[in-house]
Each structure stands twice: as C-alpha cells, then as structure tokens.
Amino acid sequence: MAHYMRGMVTAVRPVKEYVRLSIKAERIAEEMQPGQFAMISAGTEPLLPRPFSIAHVDRGVLSFIFQDVGRGTGMLASLRVGDSVRLLGPLGKPFRVDVGDRPVMVAGGRGIAPFFELARRLSGRSPLLFYGGRTQAQIIETGFFVRLCSEIIVSTEDGGMGHKGFITEPFAEYLAKSTPPVIYACGPHAMLRRVAEIAGSVPTELSMEARMACGYGICIGCVIPTGREGYRRVCLDGPVFSGDEIRWQDLK
Amino acid sequence: MAHYMRGMVTAVRPVKEYVRLSIKAERIAEEMQPGQFAMISAGTEPLLPRPFSIAHVDRGVLSFIFQDVGRGTGMLASLRVGDSVRLLGPLGKPFRVDVGDRPVMVAGGRGIAPFFELARRLSGRSPLLFYGGRTQAQIIETGFFVRLCSEIIVSTEDGGMGHKGFITEPFAEYLAKSTPPVIYACGPHAMLRRVAEIAGSVPTELSMEARMACGYGICIGCVIPTGREGYRRVCLDGPVFSGDEIRWQDLK
Amino acid sequence: MAGLEVSIGSLRLRNPVLLASGCVGYGEEIAQFVDLSALGGIVVKGLYMSPRIGNPPPRIWETPSGMLNSIGLQGIGIHRFVRERLPALRQGGATVIVNVCGETDEEYEQVTRVCDEADGIHATELNISCPNIQENGRCPGMSQEHTYSLISRVRKASSKPLIVKLSPNVTDVAAIATSAEQGGADAVSLINTVLGMSIDTETGETRTATGMGGLSGPAIRPIAVRMVYQVSHAVRIPVIGIGGICDARDAIEFFMAGASAVQVGTANFMNPVASMEVLAGIKSYLARKGKKLNEIIGTCQIGRVQESEPG
Amino acid sequence: MAGLEVSIGSLRLRNPVLLASGCVGYGEEIAQFVDLSALGGIVVKGLYMSPRIGNPPPRIWETPSGMLNSIGLQGIGIHRFVRERLPALRQGGATVIVNVCGETDEEYEQVTRVCDEADGIHATELNISCPNIQENGRCPGMSQEHTYSLISRVRKASSKPLIVKLSPNVTDVAAIATSAEQGGADAVSLINTVLGMSIDTETGETRTATGMGGLSGPAIRPIAVRMVYQVSHAVRIPVIGIGGICDARDAIEFFMAGASAVQVGTANFMNPVASMEVLAGIKSYLARKGKKLNEIIGTCQIGRVQESEPG
Ligand SMILES: Cc1cc2nc3c(=O)[nH]c(=O)nc-3n(C[C@H](O)[C@H](O)[C@H](O)COP(=O)(O)OP(=O)(O)OC[C@H]3O[C@@H](n4cnc5c(N)ncnc54)[C@H](O)[C@@H]3O)c2cc1C
Ligand SMILES: Cc1cc2nc3c(=O)[nH]c(=O)nc-3n(C[C@H](O)[C@H](O)[C@H](O)COP(=O)(O)OP(=O)(O)OC[C@H]3O[C@@H](n4cnc5c(N)ncnc54)[C@H](O)[C@@H]3O)c2cc1C
Ligand SMILES: Cc1cc2nc3c(=O)[nH]c(=O)nc-3n(C[C@H](O)[C@H](O)[C@H](O)COP(=O)(O)O)c2cc1C
Ligand SMILES: Cc1cc2nc3c(=O)[nH]c(=O)nc-3n(C[C@H](O)[C@H](O)[C@H](O)COP(=O)(O)O)c2cc1C
Ligand code: FES
Ligand code: FES
C-alpha cells in the first residue's frame, strides 16, 4: 500500500557523480521492499514528481542515489537539510527474494540504487554483484556490498577502475560457467537487453525505466511493450519485469 | 541606465510583518536614486520578475523591505544567504530631491521602503515623516529616521502604536497649519488618493504601484490613467507621479 | 453536505468534484487514496467497443506547467469494463460516468447502448474531442454539423444523462456547445486537451512517439476558464469545467466562469488526493463566504468594459 | 555570420531571431540592452492609422508558466510612429517590421500603404489575429475567406514583403495559412496569443479588466510548435515561429518543426537580453552539430507512427 506524505530531508550529499538524498518518511520506510521506488516532488516546478529507486532504508529514513540530469533532479540536488518534500511510495512490484543461492546482481551506473536493500535481503544467499560504469566517477564505494556479497566484479568503459569494458562482458564469462538461480539487473536499457540475451533460460528480474507522470498506475503513460499483454505499465506492473516478457525490438 | 545582472543574497531576515532582503549588486547600487525600484527574479517560477522599491543602499548592497503576499514574494522570502538572483535596475523615475526645507514624507505600511534613501538625501532639509500601519507589526523601527528627520509621526489603525487611526489624519492636521515645499507619499492607492486631496496645491510626489510584467517600459502592462497623456506606464513614466496627473476616479 | 448537489439531467451528483477521464484509469488505483463515494463522480478512461492497445511509448512529456500525452485511448473495451471493473466501482459507491469513444458514429452509439443497459453506470460522457484518434488530430467535435448529428443519434440510444465533452481545438467552442445542446446533450464538459507538440532538439525526435499530443495541466487553465465562460453564456444546460484544476481556488474560478461542476485530471498525477483537497477547499470557501454553490456559479464580473477598446 | 540569413520575400534577414510585436514597444527601451542591428529584426507594437488609448488596467496577470494580457493595442498610430520613432530605429541599424492593425480591411490597407512608402520599414506583419480588437475575440484570421480577401487586398497595396500573423484560436490553422499564402503573403508568422481568462476568486473580478486576455509565454509553446509543424507542412512560404521562446533550445524546436525564423516575445519581460542569448545559443548549437540553419529546418521526426492507433 502506497502512502502519499511529506518527508523531511535529513541529508543531501554528493557521492561521486551522484547525489545521495535522505528523507525521513517512516511509513514508506517500514513497508518498502527492494526494487520498489518512490515519486518525489520538491515544489510546484517541475509539475510532475520524479521516480527514484529506494536505495537504503534506515530507521525511518529513505535514501536515494540519483544523477542530476535535468530540472527535476536539479531541484532535488539543491534541497537542503530540513526542507520538506512530497513523497508517494513505496511503489511498484519489488524484486523476488525467495530464490536459491548465489543469485547475481548486474548494475549499470545509477542502476546500483536498488541493490543496496536487495543485497541486504539476499545476504544469506551469497549474492554476486557485477557493477559497471562509464568511468570510475560512476562507481560508488562498494564497501557496503563487501560484507553482503560473495563476489564483487567492477568494470569501467575507460578502464579507470576494475575490468576495462562493459560489465556485461565479465557477466557473460561468469554465466558461461555458472547457472545462478536468478539474475537481477538495473541500468540502461541497452545493458538490460544484453543481460537478458546472455541470461538465456536463467530467470531475470530486470528493473526498467520509463518516463512517468503519476507513478501509481492511473495515467498509462509509462508503458513498455511486452509480449503477453501488450503495453504494460512500468510503475505498477513493474518496474521489475522478466527479460522474456519484454519486446526488446520495440523498446526505444 | 538600468543593468540586468546577477546579484548574491547577503542577508534575509524578518522585520516585523516584513522581510528584509539584501543583495550585492554594485552597479545598480551605484546609480540608484531614491524612489527607484528593481525587478527581482529568484528562479523560473514565477515566470515574471517582481518589482520592489530599493530601500537601502550600502557598499554595493541593495536592501529591500517587502511583504510576503504571494508566490513571488514567498519565493524571495525563502532565499538564503549565498543564493543568486537576477536583478534589473535601477528603474523608474526617482523622487525630485531639489526641494526646499521641511518636505513631508507619508508612508503607509510597506510604503516606508523608498523613504530610507530619500530621508538620507533630504537630511539637510529637515524632512518630516508621517508613518502609518494597520497594526504595530506594520511599523518598522524608526531609529534610522530619527537622526535624519525633524519629526516623526506614527499611527496605527488599531491604536497599538502612535496615533489611533489613519496616518492621513495627523498629516491633514499638519497641513492645515504648514505648507511644505513638497509631499512625498508611498502606500496603498487609497492613502495616496487621500494625500493628494489633502495636499491641495502643494506639489506631491506619489510612488504608485501596478502589476508589472517587464518593469522597463516594453509591455505597456502597468499603466495608470492620467489626465494629460492617457494611460501612462508606472514603470517608466513613474513610479513617481504628481497627484494632479492621476485620474483617481478611473484608478482601481 | 447541503448546497453542494449538482444536477446533470436526471442525475444528481453529491457534489461538483469529479475525476476526469484518462486521469484515473478505471478508479482502482486511486481508490487507495480517495474515497470515490465522497466525490461527485468518476469519469473512467475512454472506452471503445473493443480493447485498444494505445500508442507506442514515449507517451508523455512534461512541458512548462503542463504535460503532453499521447496515450491513444488504450483500454479494455466497454464489455470487459462492465464485467471486470464496474463491480468494484459499484461496491465502492462511486457515481460512474463512462467516457465514450468511437471511430465511427455507429461505434459511439453502440458503446452508449451498452452503458445504457449496465447497472451502475450513471451517465455517459461522449468524447467527441479526443485529438489522438483521427487524422491530424481531427475529431467530430471540430465541426458543428458532425457534433449535432452524432449527439442526436446517440441521444436516441440512451435514456441516461448524456454529457458531451468538447475539444478546445476549435474556432468557436460556444457554437459547438450549442450544437451539442440542440442534439440533446444534458450537459457539456470542457476542455479536453489542447493539441501540442514538443521536439527533442538533440535527436530531432518528437517527445511523444505519435508526434502530436494532448496538452493538459495548469498551463491550459486560462484557456479552459475562457471557454467555460464563453460556453456557459451560449447554452442553458450545465457546464462542467475541466483544465488544470489543482486546488479549490482553481475550481472556484471555473464556477465563477459558469461551470456547475468540475473535473480534476492531471492534478491526480501530482497529488493523489488532489480531488479531496479541492472538495474540502470548496466547502471551506463557501462556508467562509456564507454562500451556496449555486450562488457563485457564473458570478464573475468583467472589469470595466465601458472604457475598453471596441470589443 | 554565414549560414544564418533568412529570406522573407525580397527581404534578407541577417539571422532568424526577431523581436515579437507588442513585446518590445517601438524598440527604444530594449535598445539599452540589445543591439538591434545584431538581430534579424524587430516587429514593433501593432499600429492602426490613429493613436489608440488601449484597454483599462489591470492589463496583465501571470498564469502558470504564462501570462494574460489585454493591452488592447495602445499605440501612437502609424504616422507618429514614422515621424517620431522610426528615425531612431533606422539609426540603430534595425531591420524594422511593422505589425499592421485595422478595425476594417480598409484600415489594414491604409496602414500598409503608409509602411510601403516609409523608408526604413522593411516589411509589414499583418496582425489578423489580435484577439482584443473585435467582438468576443474574433478577428479576420478566424476565417479562411476573410483572410484570403484581406490579404489579397493588402497585397496590392504594398511592394514590400508581407508577413501574415496567424491566430491560434482556430480549428484549422493550416487552412488559414493556405488562404494567406493564396492571398499573396510572403510568409506567415505564428502564433499570436491564445485567448484566455482568469478570475480573482476573492472578488469575482476577471484578472484583466476586459475579461478575456491573450495567453503567452512558455505555457503555450507546445501549442505553437504543433501549429508551426502543421502550417509548414501546408504552405511553401517561410514560416516564422512564435510562442514561449526563452532560449536557443526552444528556438531550435521551432526550426525543427518547420520554422525558418523565430520571434521572441514574453521572454523579453523576464530577461531583456533573451533574444541575444537565443541567437548566441543557436550559433553554438549549429557549430556543435556542424550544420547550417537551413539544414535543421523541418527535420523533426515523428517517433514510430507505424505502430500507432489510427490517426
Ligand atoms: C522506476 C524508476 C526508478 C528510477 N530510479 C532512479 C535512481 O535511483 N537514480 C537515478 O538517478 N535515476 C532514477 N530514475 C530515473 C529518474 O527518474 C530520471 O533521471 C528523472 O526523472 C529525470 O528527471 P529530470 O527532471 O531531472 O530530467 P528531465 O529534465 O525531465 O529530463 C532530462 C533527461 O532525462 C530523461 N528522462 C526524464 N525522465 C526520465 C525517466 N523517468 N527515466 C529515464 N529518463 C528520463 C529525459 O528524456 C531527458 O533526456 C528512475 C526512473 C524510474 C522510472
Ligand atoms: C514600483 C513598485 C515598487 C514596489 N515596492 C515594494 C516594496 O518595496 N515592498 C513590497 O512589499 N512590495 C512592493 N511592491 C509590490 C510588490 O511588487 C508585490 O507585492 C509583488 O509583486 C507581489 O508578488 P507575489 O508574486 O508575491 O504576489 P502574487 O501571487 O502575484 O499576488 C498576490 C497578490 O498581490 C497582488 N499583486 C501582485 N502584483 C502586484 C503589484 N505589482 N502591485 C501590487 N499588488 C500586486 C495580486 O493582485 C494579488 O492579490 C512594489 C510594486 C511596485 C510596482
Ligand atoms: C494522460 C491523459 C489521458 C487522457 N485520456 C482521456 C480520455 O480517455 N478521454 C477524455 O475524454 N479525455 C482524456 N483526457 C483529458 C482529460 O480528461 C482532461 O480533459 C484534460 O486533461 C484537461 O484537464 P486537466 O488539465 O485537469 O488534466 C486525458 C488527459 C490525460 C492527461
Ligand atoms: C503584452 C503583449 C502585447 C502584444 N501585442 C501584440 C501586438 O500588438 N501585435 C501582435 O501581433 N501580437 C502581439 N502580441 C503577441 C506576441 O507578439 C506573440 O505572438 C505572443 O505573445 C506569443 O509569443 P510569446 O509567448 O513569445 O510572447 C503581444 C503579446 C504580449 C504578451
Ligand atoms: S506513470 Fe502513470 S501509469 Fe505509470
Ligand atoms: S511593466 Fe512593462 S511597461 Fe511597465
């Protein structure tokens, strides 16, 4: 059940290329499950709230990790401690967590966000994390994951940190030898598509993005093409989809 | 000559019912004359800048005294030190200052703003200040004026401070006995109209208000009805008008 | 609540605040936040006879104080709606209005007939104004003749109250409203979205996949208020105001312009409880002013026309 | 600057950025901030034969991302303009376009004749679209027939380039544009303001004294881009895009939609150097993309129509 409420900003700080924003919002924090997101508005401009994965939950405080790419994120980046924002959440279908051992998480850039809480829930199952970025500035400290994951593989396109190249390369190598119970992925659509291809018959749980207006299912604006049911809403039917549901060729 | 520039907020603080906002903007500060105003924008929302009398000028810093009455003033009230705003100024026709002794200033509420600098320029001439508000919360400390003015007469409608009633009452009493070289006034239109009536043949310099879009003469949106030339622009042909120019009966 | 009821033909709405079509789906999701039985009604997303897949994404783009959408009337079709979604709405005590679509006049009539027969549908709102469905954004609501003939035809197919939803993309909205009235409409609602377009200057692609989209939200409110004013001076049937309503003050603007009721659309995306806030705000406004709703309808005063330029 | 010139009939504009009528008076005040000779041109405030007092205040009201105005074409008349204001504009090296108004077709013709004879006026822009001047906001630009007959008549009165400024308050702007083209226009410019209204809910008074006003600013940009797209697909003459342009990206949207030039209006109120910023931004955009202006005009791509709903 989603809550529409005010939350108070408790911290805003730059984390490499991103901003980490923490907001006190107890009711949402209590009910949130990994993979879910919240819609955040900081004022009347921009008009529409913006969707962000809930990265961390700690004593009633939600943390988000986001990239400042435009008006809405710019507005959020300029918030200060004590400011009040409007939140709607938790929203969307979470990741399945009733899975076997050594599940794999693949994160691209800001796609790392939902894996903080997911890793915590999966920690008994020795998850692996594949984490890629364009440059090292896109790779957040992985200290948090070290105690929760059995392996962490990092890559950057320019080789500034970890493997040089796309994260899907070491991921493909790993998959050639192992069969995880499930593959979670969050990142750019091109990466997700590649993950789905590489996964073959291994179940995938892919966190998709789309421009959203409402975030809770009423505008049908955020659809992606799926095989079974045509256009489906990322906000309500997702954001987590199985890779084989998606008609990748029709996805922009 | 008006400048369009950025200025940095150096102070924001409540002053009774008002907010005092100080902005570093040297070029405007250097050229400003009493009675002039500036257009201020704090962001993209609201769309249009808002006009405010320049109250104080001190070492390159402009100070404004304003009432938070809506979106634009609300936005300005929430500024913080270090924020950057856009300014256009100094704008408009200033008060005449080449006048004889014991000129009179009549201020209503936030209409006190332009009289700080004016009093400074007139200080050799022993000006008088009539200053009225609805309640004492609308009467800013008059310490500043004490050293510059020969007399200060305060009134509040509820009698909480000074004379009980409208400021035009003690002003009318004074005028029955004395003939100042000029009467300056700034405040609500009803007050200005009454001042003009009481003034009779004494010259008046009335600072008028109108909703503005541009503030520098290009939209013809801010007009008031005048006798001689029909509709005239408050921003460029004013804000200071002589009382006998205005067609009060057509003024809303 | 005394003094808030509004009549649309034979239908008596509890109060003048409705949810606008396309902005609340079939009501399920918003029912988490809003007690539908406390509102004047819900107008569900536009329905054809058959299911429709809608337009490809991207479907939405935010514009200054507004948004463009090209949802394209994705929907489950009137029959599935009646079977699968109407029961929950009935159970929730909602006053249900179906937004009726058609590719042809016949289809409008067919959908209306189904509504007429279904218990729990209280009225229909004929969407003669959706800019997404026909070439170059054209729709029946762009012509007086087509509006009149379509409404006359549909009118015969239904004994339930018939609302006609007008397009703003016309030269003379009051004339179209008059045609709708003459055709037998019990009320008109306006405005639907304004046709718009936006382009990504990096790629040259339009921001919605179909090129044009419908503009909604606060940006269009002044247009909507103007049209409600014009229409309410041209027709005798009730006018329902729509367009950028976010709070009670916005709604009251529409009442003063001549609307008897309002619909809240895009605001639901920004604030799921917007409609409840609008309703509560109307009540406190009326209490503060000591007035009944019908005492403020159409009361706006034009400033001082006597002095103005010709026209 | 190579690659930025634009031809409007026989007139060659230095570059595609003009100042919009009514948003810069007669150019004097903005010349403090902007070098008029560096812009494509200035369209001065609409002029009739005689001076006009304009509408009573209040004349303006801010709306979400826009503003309403009911200035009512206050102006000094074409003769005084030529005598008193044109000399300074000529001296400043500005390309001057006069926005021509008329209460009757004859007056439009008369004003145009005066412009035709005055040195230093480079072109006229026929304001067939001002919503303030005729009953209920109607204007010649609301009818194809009237547009055609008026333009044909005025065309004969002038050998200078003739731009026709279109109203957005119509069902089919492309049809009106076609009539203007057939009547002999060298270019069309669009959009003029969208008719709107706003009401003070405390007093019941309309926010502008005349009731309705013209809506301008970013709020209407998506409407303007859409209309430019429609018109540029319907006519062969150049299209000048207007509506909510605040920065270079906004201008480029219009070029991609099919405009050959743009006018900056309301943005001058927010930022006196907006037009210069637009021009500088266009130059750097073109440099970054390695393109000439005419290589981006009309290049917008509709997403993926093949999959879309009918229409
Ligand atoms: C379920 C979900 C979870 C998300 N989680 C995160 C997160 O944890 N961290 C993070 O940094 N971002 C996340 N995003 C993306 C984030 O919502 C967008 O970056 C943000 O909405 C952009 O807003 P803006 O106003 O700053 O950008 P705008 O000014 O609106 O646009 C800037 C650019 O971003 C693109 N854009 C706009 N909205 C979206 C969108 N919803 N998705 C993708 N691109 C968009 C635009 O096309 C444009 O090119 C998530 C998106 C979704 C749908
Ligand atoms: C030359 C000039 C100098 C001014 N100096 C000062 C000053 O020193 N201190 C101060 O507090 N105010 C001053 N004002 C008034 C100030 O500009 C308005 O209060 C402000 O623009 C309101 O903006 P807003 O967005 O907060 O209000 P809005 O949300 O726009 O409106 C709130 C209310 O204020 C009214 N209003 C809006 N604009 C104006 C306006 N320009 N004039 C009068 N009423 C308006 C509206 O009708 C509405 O009722 C001055 C105005 C002018 C023209
Ligand atoms: C995403 C979206 C979908 C819409 N779908 C419909 C629809 O199916 N039928 C209809 O008549 N109007 C539809 N509309 C128009 C709205 O009902 C309303 O008339 C318009 O958006 C203006 O109101 P608003 O500004 O409050 O949203 C839709 C609007 C939006 C934003
Ligand atoms: C205050 C004001 C006055 C205007 N006066 C005129 C006019 O005299 N003639 C005309 O053709 N258009 C006039 N317009 C319309 C503008 O030229 C322009 O077409 C419209 O405002 C849309 O552009 P914008 O959003 O950039 O302002 C006026 C607009 C405003 C805001
Ligand atoms: S964002 Fe509105 S349905 Fe998903
Ligand atoms: S505010 Fe534009 S002319 Fe005065």
PDB file of N, CA and C and ligand atoms in Angstrom, chain B residues 211-222 233-236, chain D residues 60, ligand 6:
ATOM      1  N   ARG B 211       0.565  46.182 -11.286  1.00  0.00           N
ATOM      2  CA  ARG B 211       1.130  44.892 -11.685  1.00  0.00           C
ATOM      3  C   ARG B 211       2.043  45.116 -12.873  1.00  0.00           C
ATOM      4  N   MET B 212       3.203  44.516 -12.829  1.00  0.00           N
ATOM      5  CA  MET B 212       4.167  44.725 -13.897  1.00  0.00           C
ATOM      6  C   MET B 212       4.557  43.402 -14.538  1.00  0.00           C
ATOM      7  N   ALA B 213       4.852  43.467 -15.819  1.00  0.00           N
ATOM      8  CA  ALA B 213       5.453  42.303 -16.464  1.00  0.00           C
ATOM      9  C   ALA B 213       6.934  42.577 -16.648  1.00  0.00           C
ATOM     10  N   CYS B 214       7.274  43.637 -17.387  1.00  0.00           N
ATOM     11  CA  CYS B 214       8.680  43.851 -17.741  1.00  0.00           C
ATOM     12  C   CYS B 214       9.407  44.780 -16.788  1.00  0.00           C
ATOM     13  N   GLY B 215       8.750  45.834 -16.316  1.00  0.00           N
ATOM     14  CA  GLY B 215       9.413  46.803 -15.450  1.00  0.00           C
ATOM     15  C   GLY B 215      10.240  47.841 -16.166  1.00  0.00           C
ATOM     16  N   TYR B 216      10.417  47.727 -17.480  1.00  0.00           N
ATOM     17  CA  TYR B 216      11.251  48.717 -18.167  1.00  0.00           C
ATOM     18  C   TYR B 216      10.609  49.334 -19.406  1.00  0.00           C
ATOM     19  N   GLY B 217       9.291  49.254 -19.451  1.00  0.00           N
ATOM     20  CA  GLY B 217       8.601  50.076 -20.436  1.00  0.00           C
ATOM     21  C   GLY B 217       8.151  49.397 -21.713  1.00  0.00           C
ATOM     22  N   ILE B 218       8.417  48.092 -21.883  1.00  0.00           N
ATOM     23  CA  ILE B 218       8.147  47.499 -23.191  1.00  0.00           C
ATOM     24  C   ILE B 218       6.805  46.798 -23.323  1.00  0.00           C
ATOM     25  N   CYS B 219       6.124  46.513 -22.218  1.00  0.00           N
ATOM     26  CA  CYS B 219       4.886  45.725 -22.348  1.00  0.00           C
ATOM     27  C   CYS B 219       3.622  46.586 -22.277  1.00  0.00           C
ATOM     28  N   ILE B 220       3.751  47.808 -21.790  1.00  0.00           N
ATOM     29  CA  ILE B 220       2.616  48.713 -21.547  1.00  0.00           C
ATOM     30  C   ILE B 220       1.544  48.042 -20.700  1.00  0.00           C
ATOM     31  N   GLY B 221       1.988  47.207 -19.797  1.00  0.00           N
ATOM     32  CA  GLY B 221       1.040  46.472 -18.966  1.00  0.00           C
ATOM     33  C   GLY B 221       0.706  47.181 -17.661  1.00  0.00           C
ATOM     34  N   CYS B 222       1.553  48.101 -17.245  1.00  0.00           N
ATOM     35  CA  CYS B 222       1.494  48.639 -15.885  1.00  0.00           C
ATOM     36  C   CYS B 222       0.857  50.022 -15.839  1.00  0.00           C
ATOM     37  N   ARG B 233       2.790  54.516 -18.192  1.00  0.00           N
ATOM     38  CA  ARG B 233       3.438  53.366 -17.582  1.00  0.00           C
ATOM     39  C   ARG B 233       4.003  53.706 -16.208  1.00  0.00           C
ATOM     40  N   VAL B 234       3.592  52.949 -15.209  1.00  0.00           N
ATOM     41  CA  VAL B 234       4.116  53.168 -13.864  1.00  0.00           C
ATOM     42  C   VAL B 234       5.620  52.894 -13.832  1.00  0.00           C
ATOM     43  N   CYS B 235       6.071  51.924 -14.625  1.00  0.00           N
ATOM     44  CA  CYS B 235       7.481  51.520 -14.518  1.00  0.00           C
ATOM     45  C   CYS B 235       8.439  52.543 -15.113  1.00  0.00           C
ATOM     46  N   LEU B 236       8.017  53.223 -16.162  1.00  0.00           N
ATOM     47  CA  LEU B 236       8.961  54.095 -16.856  1.00  0.00           C
ATOM     48  C   LEU B 236       8.586  55.558 -16.689  1.00  0.00           C
TER      49      LEU B 236
ATOM     50  N   ILE D  60      -2.531  42.959 -17.121  1.00  0.00           N
ATOM     51  CA  ILE D  60      -1.734  41.743 -17.160  1.00  0.00           C
ATOM     52  C   ILE D  60      -1.978  40.887 -15.930  1.00  0.00           C
TER      53      ILE D  60
HETATM   54  S1  FES E   6       5.793  46.801 -16.642  1.00  0.00           S
HETATM   55 FE1  FES E   6       6.055  46.633 -18.782  1.00  0.00          FE
HETATM   56  S2  FES E   6       5.687  48.670 -19.431  1.00  0.00           S
HETATM   57 FE2  FES E   6       5.650  48.821 -17.301  1.00  0.00          FE
END
